Short mmCIF file of C-alpha atoms and ligand atoms in Angstrom, two decimals:
data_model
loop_
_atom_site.label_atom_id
_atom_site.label_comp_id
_atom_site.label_asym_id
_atom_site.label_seq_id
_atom_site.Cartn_x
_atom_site.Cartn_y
_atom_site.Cartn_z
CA UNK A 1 19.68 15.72 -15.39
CA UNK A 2 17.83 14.64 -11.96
CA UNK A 3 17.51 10.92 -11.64
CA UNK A 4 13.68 9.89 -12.01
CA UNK A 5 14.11 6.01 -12.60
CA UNK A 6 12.73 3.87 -10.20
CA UNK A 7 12.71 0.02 -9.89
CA UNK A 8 9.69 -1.99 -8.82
CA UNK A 9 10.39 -5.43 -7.67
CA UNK A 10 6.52 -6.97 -7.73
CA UNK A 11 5.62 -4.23 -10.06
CA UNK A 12 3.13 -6.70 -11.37
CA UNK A 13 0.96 -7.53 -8.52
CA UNK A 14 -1.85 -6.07 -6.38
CA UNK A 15 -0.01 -3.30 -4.51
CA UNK A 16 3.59 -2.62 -6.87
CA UNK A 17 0.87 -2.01 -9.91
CA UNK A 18 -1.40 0.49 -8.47
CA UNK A 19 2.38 2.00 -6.95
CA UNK A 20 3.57 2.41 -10.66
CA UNK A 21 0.75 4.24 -11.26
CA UNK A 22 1.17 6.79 -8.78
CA UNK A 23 4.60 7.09 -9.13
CA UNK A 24 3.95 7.75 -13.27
CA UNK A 25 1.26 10.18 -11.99
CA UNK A 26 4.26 12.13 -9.82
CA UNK A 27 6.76 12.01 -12.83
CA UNK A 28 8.67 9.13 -12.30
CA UNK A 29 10.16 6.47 -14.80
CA UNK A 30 9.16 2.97 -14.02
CA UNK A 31 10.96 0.11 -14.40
CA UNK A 32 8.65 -3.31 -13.23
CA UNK A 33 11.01 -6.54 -12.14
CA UNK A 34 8.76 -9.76 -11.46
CA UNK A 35 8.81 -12.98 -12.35
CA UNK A 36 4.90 -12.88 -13.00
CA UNK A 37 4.67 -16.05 -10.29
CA UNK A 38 1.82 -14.27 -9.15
CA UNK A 39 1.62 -10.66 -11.09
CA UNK A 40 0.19 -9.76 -14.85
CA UNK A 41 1.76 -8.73 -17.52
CA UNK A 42 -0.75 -6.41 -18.59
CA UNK A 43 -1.20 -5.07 -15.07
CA UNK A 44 2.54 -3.11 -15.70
CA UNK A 45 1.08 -0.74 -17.84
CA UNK A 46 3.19 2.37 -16.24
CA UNK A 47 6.63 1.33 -17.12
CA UNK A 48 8.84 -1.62 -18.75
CA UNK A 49 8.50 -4.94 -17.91
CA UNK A 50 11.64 -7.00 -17.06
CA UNK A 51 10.41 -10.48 -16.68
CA UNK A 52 12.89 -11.67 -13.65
CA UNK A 53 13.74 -13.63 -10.66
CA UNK A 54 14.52 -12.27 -7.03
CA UNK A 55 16.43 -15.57 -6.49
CA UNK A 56 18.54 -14.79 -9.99
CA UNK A 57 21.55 -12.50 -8.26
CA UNK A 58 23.26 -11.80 -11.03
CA UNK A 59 20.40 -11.01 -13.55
CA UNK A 60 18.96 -8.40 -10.61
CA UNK A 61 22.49 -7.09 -10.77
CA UNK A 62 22.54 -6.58 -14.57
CA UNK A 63 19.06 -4.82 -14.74
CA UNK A 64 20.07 -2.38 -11.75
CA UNK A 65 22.65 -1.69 -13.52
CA UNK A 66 21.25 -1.16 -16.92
CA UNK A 67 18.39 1.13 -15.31
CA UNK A 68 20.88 2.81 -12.56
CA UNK A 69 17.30 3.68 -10.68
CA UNK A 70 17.56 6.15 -8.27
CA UNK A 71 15.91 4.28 -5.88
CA UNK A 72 14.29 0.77 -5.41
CA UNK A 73 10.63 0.24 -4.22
CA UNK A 74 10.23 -3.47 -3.04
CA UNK A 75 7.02 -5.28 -3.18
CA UNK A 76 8.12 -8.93 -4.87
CA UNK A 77 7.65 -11.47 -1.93
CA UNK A 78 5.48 -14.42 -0.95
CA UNK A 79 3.07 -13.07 0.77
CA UNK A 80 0.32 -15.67 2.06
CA UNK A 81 0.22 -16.33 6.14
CA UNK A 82 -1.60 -19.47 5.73
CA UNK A 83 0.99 -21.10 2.75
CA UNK A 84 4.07 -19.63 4.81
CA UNK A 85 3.18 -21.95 7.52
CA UNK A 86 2.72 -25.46 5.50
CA UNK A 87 5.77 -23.81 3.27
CA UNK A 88 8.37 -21.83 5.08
CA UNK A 89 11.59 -22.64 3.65
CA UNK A 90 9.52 -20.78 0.45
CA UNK A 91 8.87 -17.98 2.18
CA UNK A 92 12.43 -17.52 3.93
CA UNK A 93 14.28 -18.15 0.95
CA UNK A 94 11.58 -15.81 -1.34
CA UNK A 95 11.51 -12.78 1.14
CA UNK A 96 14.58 -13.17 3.01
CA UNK A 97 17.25 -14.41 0.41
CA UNK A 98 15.22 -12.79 -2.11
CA UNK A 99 15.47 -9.62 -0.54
CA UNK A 100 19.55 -10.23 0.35
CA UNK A 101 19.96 -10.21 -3.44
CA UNK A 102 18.17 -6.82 -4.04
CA UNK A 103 20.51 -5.93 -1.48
CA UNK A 104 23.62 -6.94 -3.47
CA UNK A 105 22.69 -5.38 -6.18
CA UNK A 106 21.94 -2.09 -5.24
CA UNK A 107 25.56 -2.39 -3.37
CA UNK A 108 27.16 -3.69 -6.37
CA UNK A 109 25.89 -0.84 -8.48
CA UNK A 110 25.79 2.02 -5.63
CA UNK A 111 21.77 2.43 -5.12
CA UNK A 112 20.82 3.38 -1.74
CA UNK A 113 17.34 4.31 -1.54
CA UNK A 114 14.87 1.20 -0.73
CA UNK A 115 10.85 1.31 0.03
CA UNK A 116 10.28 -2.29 2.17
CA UNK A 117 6.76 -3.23 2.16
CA UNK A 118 6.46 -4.86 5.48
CA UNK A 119 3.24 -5.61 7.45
CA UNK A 120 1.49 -5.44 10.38
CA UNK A 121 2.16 -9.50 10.31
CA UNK A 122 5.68 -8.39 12.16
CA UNK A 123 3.94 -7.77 15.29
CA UNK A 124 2.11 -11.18 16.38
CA UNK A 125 -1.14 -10.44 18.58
CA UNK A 126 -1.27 -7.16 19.82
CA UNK A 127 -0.47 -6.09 23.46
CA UNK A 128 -2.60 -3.05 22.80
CA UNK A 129 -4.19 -1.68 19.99
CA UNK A 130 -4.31 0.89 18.06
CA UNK A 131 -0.85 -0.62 17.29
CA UNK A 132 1.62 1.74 17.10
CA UNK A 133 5.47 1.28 15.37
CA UNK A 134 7.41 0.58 18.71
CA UNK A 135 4.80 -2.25 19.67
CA UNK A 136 6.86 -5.36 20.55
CA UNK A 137 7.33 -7.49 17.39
CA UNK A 138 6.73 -10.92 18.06
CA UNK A 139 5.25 -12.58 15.21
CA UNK A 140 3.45 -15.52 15.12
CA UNK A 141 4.05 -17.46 11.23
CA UNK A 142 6.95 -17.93 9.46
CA UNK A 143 5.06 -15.18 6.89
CA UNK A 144 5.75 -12.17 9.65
CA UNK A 145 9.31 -13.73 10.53
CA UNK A 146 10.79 -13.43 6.95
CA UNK A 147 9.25 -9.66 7.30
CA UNK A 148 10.77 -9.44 10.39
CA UNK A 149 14.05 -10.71 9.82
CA UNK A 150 14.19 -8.27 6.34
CA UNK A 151 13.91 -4.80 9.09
CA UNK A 152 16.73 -6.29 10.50
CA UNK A 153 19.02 -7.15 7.58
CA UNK A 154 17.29 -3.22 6.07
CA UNK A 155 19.34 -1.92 9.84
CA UNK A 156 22.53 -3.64 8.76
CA UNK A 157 22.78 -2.86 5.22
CA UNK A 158 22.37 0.91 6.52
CA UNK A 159 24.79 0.69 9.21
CA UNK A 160 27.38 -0.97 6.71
CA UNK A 161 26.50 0.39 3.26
CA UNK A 162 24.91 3.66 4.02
CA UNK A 163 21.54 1.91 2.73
CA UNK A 164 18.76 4.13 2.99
CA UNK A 165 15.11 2.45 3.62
CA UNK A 166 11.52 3.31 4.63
CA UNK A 167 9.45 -0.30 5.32
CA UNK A 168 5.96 0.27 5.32
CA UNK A 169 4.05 -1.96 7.65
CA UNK A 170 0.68 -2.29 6.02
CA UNK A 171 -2.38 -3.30 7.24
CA UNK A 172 -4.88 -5.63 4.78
CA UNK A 173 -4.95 -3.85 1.77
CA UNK A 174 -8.13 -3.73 -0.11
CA UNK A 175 -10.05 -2.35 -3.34
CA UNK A 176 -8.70 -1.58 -6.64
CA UNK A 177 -7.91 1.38 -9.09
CA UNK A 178 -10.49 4.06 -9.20
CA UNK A 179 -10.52 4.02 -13.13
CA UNK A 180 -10.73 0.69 -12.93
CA UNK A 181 -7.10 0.49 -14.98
CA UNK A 182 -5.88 -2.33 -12.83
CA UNK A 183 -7.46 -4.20 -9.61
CA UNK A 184 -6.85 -6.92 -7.23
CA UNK A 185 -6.50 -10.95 -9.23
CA UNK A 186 -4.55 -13.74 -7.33
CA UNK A 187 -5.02 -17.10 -7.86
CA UNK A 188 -5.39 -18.94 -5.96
CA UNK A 189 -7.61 -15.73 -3.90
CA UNK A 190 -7.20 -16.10 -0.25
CA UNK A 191 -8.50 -12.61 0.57
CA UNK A 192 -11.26 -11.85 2.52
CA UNK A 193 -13.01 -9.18 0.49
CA UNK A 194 -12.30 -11.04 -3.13
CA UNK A 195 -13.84 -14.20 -2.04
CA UNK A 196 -16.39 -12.15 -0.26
CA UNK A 197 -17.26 -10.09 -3.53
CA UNK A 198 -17.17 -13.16 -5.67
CA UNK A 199 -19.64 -15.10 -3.32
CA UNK A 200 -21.92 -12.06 -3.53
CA UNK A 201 -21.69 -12.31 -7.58
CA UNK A 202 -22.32 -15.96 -6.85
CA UNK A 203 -19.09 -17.26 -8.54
CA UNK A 204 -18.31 -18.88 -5.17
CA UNK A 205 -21.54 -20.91 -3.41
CA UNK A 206 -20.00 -19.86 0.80
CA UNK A 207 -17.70 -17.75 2.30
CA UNK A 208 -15.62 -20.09 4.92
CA UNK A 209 -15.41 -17.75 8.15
CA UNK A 210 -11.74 -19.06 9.70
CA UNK A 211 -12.99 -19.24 13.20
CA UNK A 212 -15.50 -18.00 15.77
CA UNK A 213 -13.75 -17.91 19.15
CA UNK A 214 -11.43 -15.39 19.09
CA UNK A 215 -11.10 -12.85 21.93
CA UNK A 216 -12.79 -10.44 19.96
CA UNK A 217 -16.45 -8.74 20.01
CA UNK A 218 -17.77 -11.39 17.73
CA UNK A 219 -15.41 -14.19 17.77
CA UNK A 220 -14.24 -13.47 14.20
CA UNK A 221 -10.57 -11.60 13.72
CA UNK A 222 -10.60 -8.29 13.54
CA UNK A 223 -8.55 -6.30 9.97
CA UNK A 224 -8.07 -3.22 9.59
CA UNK A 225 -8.15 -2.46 5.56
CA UNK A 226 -6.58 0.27 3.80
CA UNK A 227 -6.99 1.49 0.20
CA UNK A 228 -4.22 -0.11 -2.04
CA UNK A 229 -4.35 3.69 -3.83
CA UNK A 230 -3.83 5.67 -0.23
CA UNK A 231 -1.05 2.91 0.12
CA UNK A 232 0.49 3.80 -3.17
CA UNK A 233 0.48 7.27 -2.24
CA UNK A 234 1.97 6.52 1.04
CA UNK A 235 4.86 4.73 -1.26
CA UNK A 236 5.52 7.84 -3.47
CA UNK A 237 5.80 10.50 -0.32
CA UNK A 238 8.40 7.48 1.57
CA UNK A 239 10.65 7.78 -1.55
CA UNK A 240 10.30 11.32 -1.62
CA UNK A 241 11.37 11.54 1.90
CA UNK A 242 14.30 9.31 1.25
CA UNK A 243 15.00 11.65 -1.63
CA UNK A 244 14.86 14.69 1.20
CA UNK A 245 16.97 13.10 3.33
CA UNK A 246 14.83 10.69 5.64
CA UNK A 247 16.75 8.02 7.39
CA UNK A 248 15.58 4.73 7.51
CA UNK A 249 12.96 4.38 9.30
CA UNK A 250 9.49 2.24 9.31
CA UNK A 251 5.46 3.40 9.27
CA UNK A 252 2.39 1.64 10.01
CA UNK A 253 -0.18 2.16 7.15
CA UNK A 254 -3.38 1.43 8.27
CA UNK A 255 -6.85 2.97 8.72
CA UNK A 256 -6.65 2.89 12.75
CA UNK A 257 -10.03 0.80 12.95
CA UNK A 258 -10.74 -2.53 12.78
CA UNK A 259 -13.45 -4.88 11.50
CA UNK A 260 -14.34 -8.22 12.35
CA UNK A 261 -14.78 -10.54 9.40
CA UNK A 262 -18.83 -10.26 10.48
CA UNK A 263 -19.16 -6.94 10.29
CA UNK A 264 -17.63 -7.02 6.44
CA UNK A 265 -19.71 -9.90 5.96
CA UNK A 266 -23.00 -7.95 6.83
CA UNK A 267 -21.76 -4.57 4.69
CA UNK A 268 -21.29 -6.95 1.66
CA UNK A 269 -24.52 -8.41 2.18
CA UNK A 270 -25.97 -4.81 3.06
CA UNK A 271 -24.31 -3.06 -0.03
CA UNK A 272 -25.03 -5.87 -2.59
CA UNK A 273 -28.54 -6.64 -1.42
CA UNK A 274 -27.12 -10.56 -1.50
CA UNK A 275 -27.62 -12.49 1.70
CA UNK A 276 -25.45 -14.73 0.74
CA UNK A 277 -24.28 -18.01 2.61
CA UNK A 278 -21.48 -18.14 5.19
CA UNK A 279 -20.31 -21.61 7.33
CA UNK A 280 -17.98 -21.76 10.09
CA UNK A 281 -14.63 -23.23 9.45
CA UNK A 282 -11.47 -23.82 11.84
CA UNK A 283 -9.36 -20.81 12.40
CA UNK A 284 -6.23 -20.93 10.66
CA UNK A 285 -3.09 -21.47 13.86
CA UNK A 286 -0.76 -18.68 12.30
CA UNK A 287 -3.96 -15.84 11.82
CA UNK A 288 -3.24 -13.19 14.25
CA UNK A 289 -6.65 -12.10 16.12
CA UNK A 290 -7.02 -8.36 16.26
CA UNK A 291 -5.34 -6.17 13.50
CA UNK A 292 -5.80 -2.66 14.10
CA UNK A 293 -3.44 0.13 13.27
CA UNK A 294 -2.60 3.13 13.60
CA UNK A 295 -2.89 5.19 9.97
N1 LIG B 301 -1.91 -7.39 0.10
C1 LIG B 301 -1.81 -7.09 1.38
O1 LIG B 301 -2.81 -6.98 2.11
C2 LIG B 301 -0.45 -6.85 2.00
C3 LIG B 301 -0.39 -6.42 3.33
C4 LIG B 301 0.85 -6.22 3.93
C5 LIG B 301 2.01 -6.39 3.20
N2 LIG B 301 1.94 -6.80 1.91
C6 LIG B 301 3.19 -6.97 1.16
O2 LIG B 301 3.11 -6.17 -0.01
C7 LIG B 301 3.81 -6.79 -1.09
C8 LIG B 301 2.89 -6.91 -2.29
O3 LIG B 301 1.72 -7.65 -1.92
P1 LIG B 301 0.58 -7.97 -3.01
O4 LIG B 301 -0.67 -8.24 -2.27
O5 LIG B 301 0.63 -6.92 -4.06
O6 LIG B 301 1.15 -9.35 -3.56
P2 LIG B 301 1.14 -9.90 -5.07
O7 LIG B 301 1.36 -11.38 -4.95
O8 LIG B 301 -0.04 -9.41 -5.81
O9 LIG B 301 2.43 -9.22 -5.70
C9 LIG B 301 3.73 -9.73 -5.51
C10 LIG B 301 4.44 -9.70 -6.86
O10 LIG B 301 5.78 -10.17 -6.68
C11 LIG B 301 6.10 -11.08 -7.72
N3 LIG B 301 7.09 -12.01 -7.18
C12 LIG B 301 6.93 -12.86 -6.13
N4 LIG B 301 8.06 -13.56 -5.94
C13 LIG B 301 8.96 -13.13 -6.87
C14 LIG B 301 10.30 -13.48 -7.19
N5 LIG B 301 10.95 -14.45 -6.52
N6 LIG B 301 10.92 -12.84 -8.19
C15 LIG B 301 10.27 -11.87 -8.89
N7 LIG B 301 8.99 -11.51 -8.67
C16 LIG B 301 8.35 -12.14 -7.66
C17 LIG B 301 4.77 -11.75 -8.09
O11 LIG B 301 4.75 -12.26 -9.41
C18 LIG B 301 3.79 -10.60 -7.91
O12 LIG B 301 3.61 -9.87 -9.11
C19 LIG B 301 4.33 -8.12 -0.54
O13 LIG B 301 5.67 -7.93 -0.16
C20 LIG B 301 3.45 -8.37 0.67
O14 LIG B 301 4.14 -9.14 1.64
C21 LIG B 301 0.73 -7.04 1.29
O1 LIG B 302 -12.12 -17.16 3.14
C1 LIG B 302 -11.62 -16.54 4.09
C2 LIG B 302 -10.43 -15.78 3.96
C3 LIG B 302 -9.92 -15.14 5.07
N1 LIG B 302 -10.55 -15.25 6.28
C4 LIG B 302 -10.01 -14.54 7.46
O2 LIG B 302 -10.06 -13.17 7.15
C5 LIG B 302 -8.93 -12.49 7.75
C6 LIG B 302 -8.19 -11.77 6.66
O3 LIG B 302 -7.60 -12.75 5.80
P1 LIG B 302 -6.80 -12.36 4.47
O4 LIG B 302 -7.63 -11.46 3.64
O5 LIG B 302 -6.30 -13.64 3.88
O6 LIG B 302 -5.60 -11.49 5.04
P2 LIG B 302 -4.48 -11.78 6.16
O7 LIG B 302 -4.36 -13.21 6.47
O8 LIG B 302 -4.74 -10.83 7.29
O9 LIG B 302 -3.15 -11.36 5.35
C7 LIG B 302 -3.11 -10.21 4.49
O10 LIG B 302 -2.85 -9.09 5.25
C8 LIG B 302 -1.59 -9.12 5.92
C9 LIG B 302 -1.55 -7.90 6.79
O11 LIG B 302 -2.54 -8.10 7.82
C10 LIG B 302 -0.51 -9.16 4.85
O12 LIG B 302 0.77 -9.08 5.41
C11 LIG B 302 -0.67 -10.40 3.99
O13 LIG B 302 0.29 -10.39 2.95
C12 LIG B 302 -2.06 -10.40 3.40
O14 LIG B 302 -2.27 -11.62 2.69
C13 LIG B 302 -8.11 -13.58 8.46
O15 LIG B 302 -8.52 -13.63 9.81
C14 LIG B 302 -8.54 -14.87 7.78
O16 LIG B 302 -8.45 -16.01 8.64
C15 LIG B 302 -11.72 -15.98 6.42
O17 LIG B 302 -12.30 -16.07 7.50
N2 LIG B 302 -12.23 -16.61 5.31
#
């Protein structure tokens, strides 16, 4: 019988839910692994739920190889630029040793199919944009390093142990489920569009603007955003390419135009009739200026 047992690390957050979906959608088996630091329990609706830690070796190794998943898809990480800086031991030994350990145990069990999601963070400030895959990485916060640092280790474990991977570099991912199944709930929220929606609904009295004298067309950074459902898509067709054969190999996902926070600003305004209040805050040292990819 053909293998159709995946395992989501993260399953339970923003991006790994809306994945499980899609990959339920395309026939898959689902098998969620997070430790629910940040995910939902009731967001892994696609799938089991093993409640786990990345940093727990030998635990990863006993669910890999109670599930024997064809292939892993892995989304668990710390993922905030602004915390990696005042924390980056956290982030280099959540991402980085974290993601040794997934590692180990597909070795230990014989997986050899991984989906990285990596980001856009990897490259730093742009040289040019639209930013395309062989644009110099040189990022700027420890966030982007442990990212980074993972392609690396994902070149090595290939190169030794015939470990197959596809990182996907996203862009900002934005917007929720379609059928409104699942959607986007950190807390804290340090996203743009959240804490934009939620001062529109006026749960939230300002949106802080992180700085106005960028070298952009407004001052404010410029994101590129991409549909967390295109990005699931884009998850299934990598594992289906590693299941045709693929080698590793990395992708940007992103729209290939950017917006500066104003111009959201004024389309949330615009679109919920709210003119809602805005003040000028510092921008943050590790916030890259222009994001704009290359879809
Ligand atoms: N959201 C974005 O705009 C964006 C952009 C580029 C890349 N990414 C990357 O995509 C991935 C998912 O991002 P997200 O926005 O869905 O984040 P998220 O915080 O919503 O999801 C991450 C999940 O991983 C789990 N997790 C974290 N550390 C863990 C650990 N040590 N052990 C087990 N589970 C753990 C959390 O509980 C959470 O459910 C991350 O790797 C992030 O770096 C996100
Ligand atoms: O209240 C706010 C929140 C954010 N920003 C700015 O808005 C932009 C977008 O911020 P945010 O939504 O927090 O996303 P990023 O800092 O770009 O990081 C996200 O997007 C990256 C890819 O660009 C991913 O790798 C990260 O995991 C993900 O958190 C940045 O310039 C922030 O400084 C504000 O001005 N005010």
């Amino acid at each position: 019988m053909v293998n159709r047992t995946v395992l989501v690390t993260g399953g339970a957050g923003f991006v790994g839910s809306h994945t499980c979906k899609e990959l339920s959608k395309n026939g898959y088996s689902v098998v969620v692994y997070d430790n629910l630091s940040m995910g939902h329990a009731e967001f892994v609706k696609w799938g089991v739920l093993e409640i786990g830690e990345l940093l727990d070796l030998d635990k990863l190794k006993f669910i890999v190889g109670k599930y024997k998943p064809l292939a892993v898809l892995h989304f668990a990480a710390s993922a905030y630029v602004g915390e990696s800086i005042k924390k980056p031991f956290l982030y280099y030994r959540n991402n980085v040793v974290g993601t040794l350990n997934v590692l180990e145990a597909m070795k230990h069990i014989g997986v050899n199919k991984l989906v990285f999601s990596s980001t856009c963070a990897v490259y730093g400030n742009p040289i040019e944009t639209p930013i395309t895959e062989s644009h110099p990485q040189r990022p700027i916060n420890p966030y982007g390093r442990s990212k980074s640092m993972i392609e690396t280790i994902l070149a090595d474990a290939d190169a030794a142990y015939g470990i197959k991977s596809i990182s996907l570099r996203y862009f900002n991912a934005a917007g929720a489920d379609p059928d409104l199944d699942i959607g986007e709930n950190h807390n804290p929220e340090t996203h743009l569009i959240p804490l934009i929606l939620d001062t529109a609904a006026e749960i939230r009295p300002h949106v802080h603007i992180y700085g106005n004298n960028y070298n952009t067309k407004d001052g404010t950074c410029v994101r590129d955003f991409i549909h967390v459902t295109d990005l699931a898509r884009a998850h299934v067709q990598a594992l289906e390419a590693l299941n045709d054969g693929h080698p590793t190999d990395s992708f940007n996902l992103g729209s290939g135009t950017g917006y500066s926070i104003l111009d959201i600003i004024a389309e949330a305004r615009r679109l919920t009739g709210n003119p809602f209040h805005t003040t000028y805050k510092r921008g943050d040292p590790g916030s890259r200026s222009i994001d704009s990819g290359y879809g």
